[in-house]
XYZ file of C-alpha atoms in Angstrom:
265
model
C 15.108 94.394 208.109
C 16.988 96.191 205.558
C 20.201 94.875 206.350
C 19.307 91.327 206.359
C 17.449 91.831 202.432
C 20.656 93.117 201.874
C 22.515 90.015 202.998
C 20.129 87.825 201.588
C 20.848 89.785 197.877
C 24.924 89.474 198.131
C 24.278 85.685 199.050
C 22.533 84.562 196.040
C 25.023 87.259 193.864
C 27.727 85.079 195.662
C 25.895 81.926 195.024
C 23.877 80.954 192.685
C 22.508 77.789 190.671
C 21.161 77.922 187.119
C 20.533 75.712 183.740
C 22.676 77.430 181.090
C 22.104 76.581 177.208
C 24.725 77.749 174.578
C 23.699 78.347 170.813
C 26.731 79.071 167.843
C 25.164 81.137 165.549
C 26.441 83.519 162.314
C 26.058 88.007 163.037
C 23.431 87.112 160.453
C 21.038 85.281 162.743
C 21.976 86.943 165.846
C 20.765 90.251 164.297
C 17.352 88.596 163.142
C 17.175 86.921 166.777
C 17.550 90.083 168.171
C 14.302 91.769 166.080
C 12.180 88.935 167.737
C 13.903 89.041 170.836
C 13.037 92.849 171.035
C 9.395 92.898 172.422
C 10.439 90.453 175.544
C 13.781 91.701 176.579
C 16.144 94.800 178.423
C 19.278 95.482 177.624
C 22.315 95.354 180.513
C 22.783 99.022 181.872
C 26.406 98.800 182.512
C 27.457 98.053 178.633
C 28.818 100.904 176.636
C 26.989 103.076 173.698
C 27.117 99.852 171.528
C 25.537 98.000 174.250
C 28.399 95.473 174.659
C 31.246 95.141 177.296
C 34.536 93.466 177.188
C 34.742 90.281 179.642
C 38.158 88.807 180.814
C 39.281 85.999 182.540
C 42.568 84.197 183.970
C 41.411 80.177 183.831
C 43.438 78.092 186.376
C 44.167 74.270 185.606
C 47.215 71.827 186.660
C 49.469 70.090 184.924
C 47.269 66.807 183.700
C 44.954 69.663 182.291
C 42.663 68.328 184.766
C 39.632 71.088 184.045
C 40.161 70.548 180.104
C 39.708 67.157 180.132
C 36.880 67.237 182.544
C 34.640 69.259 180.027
C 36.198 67.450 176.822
C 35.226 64.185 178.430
C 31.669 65.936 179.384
C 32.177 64.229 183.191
C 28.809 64.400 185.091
C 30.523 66.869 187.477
C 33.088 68.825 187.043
C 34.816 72.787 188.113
C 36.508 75.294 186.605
C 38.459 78.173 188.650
C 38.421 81.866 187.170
C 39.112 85.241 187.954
C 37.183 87.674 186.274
C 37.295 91.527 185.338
C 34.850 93.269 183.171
C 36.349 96.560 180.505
C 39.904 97.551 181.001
C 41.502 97.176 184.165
C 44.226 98.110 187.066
C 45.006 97.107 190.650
C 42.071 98.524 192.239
C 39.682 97.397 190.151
C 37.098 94.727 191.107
C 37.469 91.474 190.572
C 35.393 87.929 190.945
C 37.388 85.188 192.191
C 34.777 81.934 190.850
C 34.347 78.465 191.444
C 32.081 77.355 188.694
C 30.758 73.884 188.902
C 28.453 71.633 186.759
C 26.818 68.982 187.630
C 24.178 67.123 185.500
C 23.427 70.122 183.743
C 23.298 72.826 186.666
C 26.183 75.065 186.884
C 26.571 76.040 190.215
C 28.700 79.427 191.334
C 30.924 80.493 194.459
C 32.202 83.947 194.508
C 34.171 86.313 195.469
C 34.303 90.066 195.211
C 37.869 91.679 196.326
C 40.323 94.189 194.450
C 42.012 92.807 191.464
C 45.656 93.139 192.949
C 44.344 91.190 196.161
C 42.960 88.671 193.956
C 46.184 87.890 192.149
C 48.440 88.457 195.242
C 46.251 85.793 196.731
C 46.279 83.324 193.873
C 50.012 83.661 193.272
C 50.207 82.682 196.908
C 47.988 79.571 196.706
C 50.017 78.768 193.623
C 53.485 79.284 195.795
C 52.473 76.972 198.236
C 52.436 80.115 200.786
C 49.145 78.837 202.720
C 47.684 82.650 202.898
C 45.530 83.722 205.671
C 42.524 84.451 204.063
C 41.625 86.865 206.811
C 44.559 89.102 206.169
C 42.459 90.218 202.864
C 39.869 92.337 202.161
C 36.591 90.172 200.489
C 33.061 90.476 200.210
C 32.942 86.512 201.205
C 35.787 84.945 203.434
C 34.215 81.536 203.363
C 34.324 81.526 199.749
C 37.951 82.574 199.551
C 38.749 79.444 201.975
C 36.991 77.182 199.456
C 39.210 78.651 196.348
C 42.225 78.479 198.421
C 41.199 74.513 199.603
C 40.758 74.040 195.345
C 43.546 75.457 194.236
C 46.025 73.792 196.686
C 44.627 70.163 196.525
C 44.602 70.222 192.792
C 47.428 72.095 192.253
C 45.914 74.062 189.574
C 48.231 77.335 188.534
C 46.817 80.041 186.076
C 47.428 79.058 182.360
C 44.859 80.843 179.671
C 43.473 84.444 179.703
C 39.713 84.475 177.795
C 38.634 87.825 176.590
C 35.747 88.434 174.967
C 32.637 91.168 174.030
C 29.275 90.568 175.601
C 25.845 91.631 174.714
C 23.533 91.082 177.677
C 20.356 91.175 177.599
C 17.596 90.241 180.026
C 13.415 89.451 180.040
C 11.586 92.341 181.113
C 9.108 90.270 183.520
C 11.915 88.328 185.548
C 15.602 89.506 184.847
C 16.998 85.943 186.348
C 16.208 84.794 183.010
C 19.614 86.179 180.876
C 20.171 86.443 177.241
C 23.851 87.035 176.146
C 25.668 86.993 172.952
C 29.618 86.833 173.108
C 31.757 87.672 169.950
C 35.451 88.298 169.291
C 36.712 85.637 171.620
C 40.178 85.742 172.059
C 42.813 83.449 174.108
C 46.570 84.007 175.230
C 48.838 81.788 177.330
C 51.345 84.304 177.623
C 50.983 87.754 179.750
C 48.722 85.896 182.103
C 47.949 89.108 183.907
C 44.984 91.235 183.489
C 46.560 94.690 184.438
C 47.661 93.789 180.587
C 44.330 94.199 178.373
C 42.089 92.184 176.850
C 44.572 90.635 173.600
C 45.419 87.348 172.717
C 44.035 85.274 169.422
C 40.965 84.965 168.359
C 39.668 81.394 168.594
C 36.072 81.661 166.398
C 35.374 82.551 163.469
C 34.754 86.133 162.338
C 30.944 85.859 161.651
C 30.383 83.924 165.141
C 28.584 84.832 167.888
C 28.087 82.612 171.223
C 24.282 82.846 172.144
C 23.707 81.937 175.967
C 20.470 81.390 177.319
C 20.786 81.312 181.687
C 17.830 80.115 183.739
C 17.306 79.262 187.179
C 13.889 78.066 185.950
C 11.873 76.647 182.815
C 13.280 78.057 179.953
C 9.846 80.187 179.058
C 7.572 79.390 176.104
C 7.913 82.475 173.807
C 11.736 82.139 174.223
C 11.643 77.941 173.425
C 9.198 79.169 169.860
C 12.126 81.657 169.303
C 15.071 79.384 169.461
C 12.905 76.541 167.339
C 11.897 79.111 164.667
C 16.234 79.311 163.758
C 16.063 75.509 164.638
C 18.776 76.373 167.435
C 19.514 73.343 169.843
C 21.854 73.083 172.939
C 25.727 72.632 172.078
C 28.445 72.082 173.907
C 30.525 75.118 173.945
C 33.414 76.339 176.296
C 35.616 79.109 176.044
C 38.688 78.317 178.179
C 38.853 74.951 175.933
C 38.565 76.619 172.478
C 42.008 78.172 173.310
C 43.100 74.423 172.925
C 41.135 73.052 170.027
C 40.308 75.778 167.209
C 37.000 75.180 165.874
C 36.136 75.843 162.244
C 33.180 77.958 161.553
C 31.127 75.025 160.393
C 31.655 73.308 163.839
C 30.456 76.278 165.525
C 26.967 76.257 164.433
C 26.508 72.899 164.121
C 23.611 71.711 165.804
C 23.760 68.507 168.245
C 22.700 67.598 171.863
C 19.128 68.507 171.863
C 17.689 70.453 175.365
C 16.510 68.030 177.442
C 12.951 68.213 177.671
C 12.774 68.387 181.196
C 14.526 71.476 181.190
C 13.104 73.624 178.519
């Protein structure tokens, strides 16, 4: 019985379905959001004494910039491919190999768990043409690993952009699917496209902004919605791996536009 509650928590790690809501806001609202936010919420327990941790991220696309334009052009559905390391990094570290998928709203994850050098040794591959064996490397999901593989090749999508980033997560005490994150200092390169490398590149917001995510698998609760409306925050359209393309000024950051739908809230 234990075993199979254990399978049944890496499958929903490994795949997973949730609304998520993104909110621009100045340090000067996050910090009063975070005094109301206080009574309801815990804070991650593997961020550092400041109670962030750096995020960073190798974005794949092809040569029509197939995945930009897909979220410019807000297309009903539409994927991203990432590979993702959290704090500084080597080899051995661990690694998420993602699909990430939105469709009317929902974003949708596949992924992977395997050691960073695997990772890239396999992607490099997929890239080359090479037509790895999938079973020749060590990952928590095989299945998943075919799917990347099946992406990458029939889109021909290579890796372009490295998105780095500090994260302040946060979760509701009474169920901790419902996450809270703020993301600062984001920063983009297109050169050094390698992880092993750190976390620089240029930094695509503006000083005093801070990305506020709200992610749900659920009804976005009450106390939360009152919070939001009290800083008049509404749902924006927000994405990292396309800010390294189009710089936004501070005063398109925290503009507010697309309300939440109010089926979802």
């Amino acid at each position: 019985m234990l075993a199979l509650y254990i399978e049944v928590i890496k499958l929903f790690i490994e795949n997973f379905s949730r609304h998520e809501y993104k909110f621009p806001m100045t340090y000067d609202n996050m910090d009063r959001l975070l005094d109301d936010l206080l009574p309801y919420i815990e804070q991650d327990e593997h961020a550092d004494e400041n109670g962030y941790y750096t995020i960073s991220s190798i974005y794949l696309d092809n040569d029509t910039w197939q995945c930009f334009y897909e979220t410019i052009n807000k297309d009903r559905y539409r994927q991203k491919v990432r590979l993702r390391v959290y704090g500084e990094v080597n080899n051995d570290s661990v690694s998420f190999f993602e699909i990430k998928s939105k469709f009317k709203g929902l974003v949708l994850k596949r992924r992977v768990k395997m050691r960073l050098g695997d990772a890239m040794r396999f992607m490099e591959a997929c890239v080359n043409g090479e037509d790895p064996n999938v079973d020749e490397y060590e990952c928590s999901n095989r299945q998943i690993l075919k799917e990347l593989k099946q992406v990458i090749v029939s889109k021909n999508l290579k890796p372009v952009v490295v998105v780095s980033y500090e994260r302040l997560a946060l979760f509701y005490k009474e169920d901790p699917r419902l996450r809270i994150t703020f993301d600062v200092n984001i920063r983009t390169r297109d050169y050094d496209i390698d992880l092993t490398k750190g976390s620089h590149g240029d930094y695509v917001t503006a000083d005093n902004v801070a990305i506020l995510e709200v992610k749900s698998d659920r009804n976005v609760p009450f106390w939360l919605v009152r919070i939001l409306s009290k800083y008049g925050y509404r749902n924006q359209t927000f994405s990292k791996y396309c800010s390294h393309f189009i710089k936004y000024s501070e005063e398109e950051q925290i503009e507010e536009y697309d309300e939440l739908d109010n089926d979802a809230v």
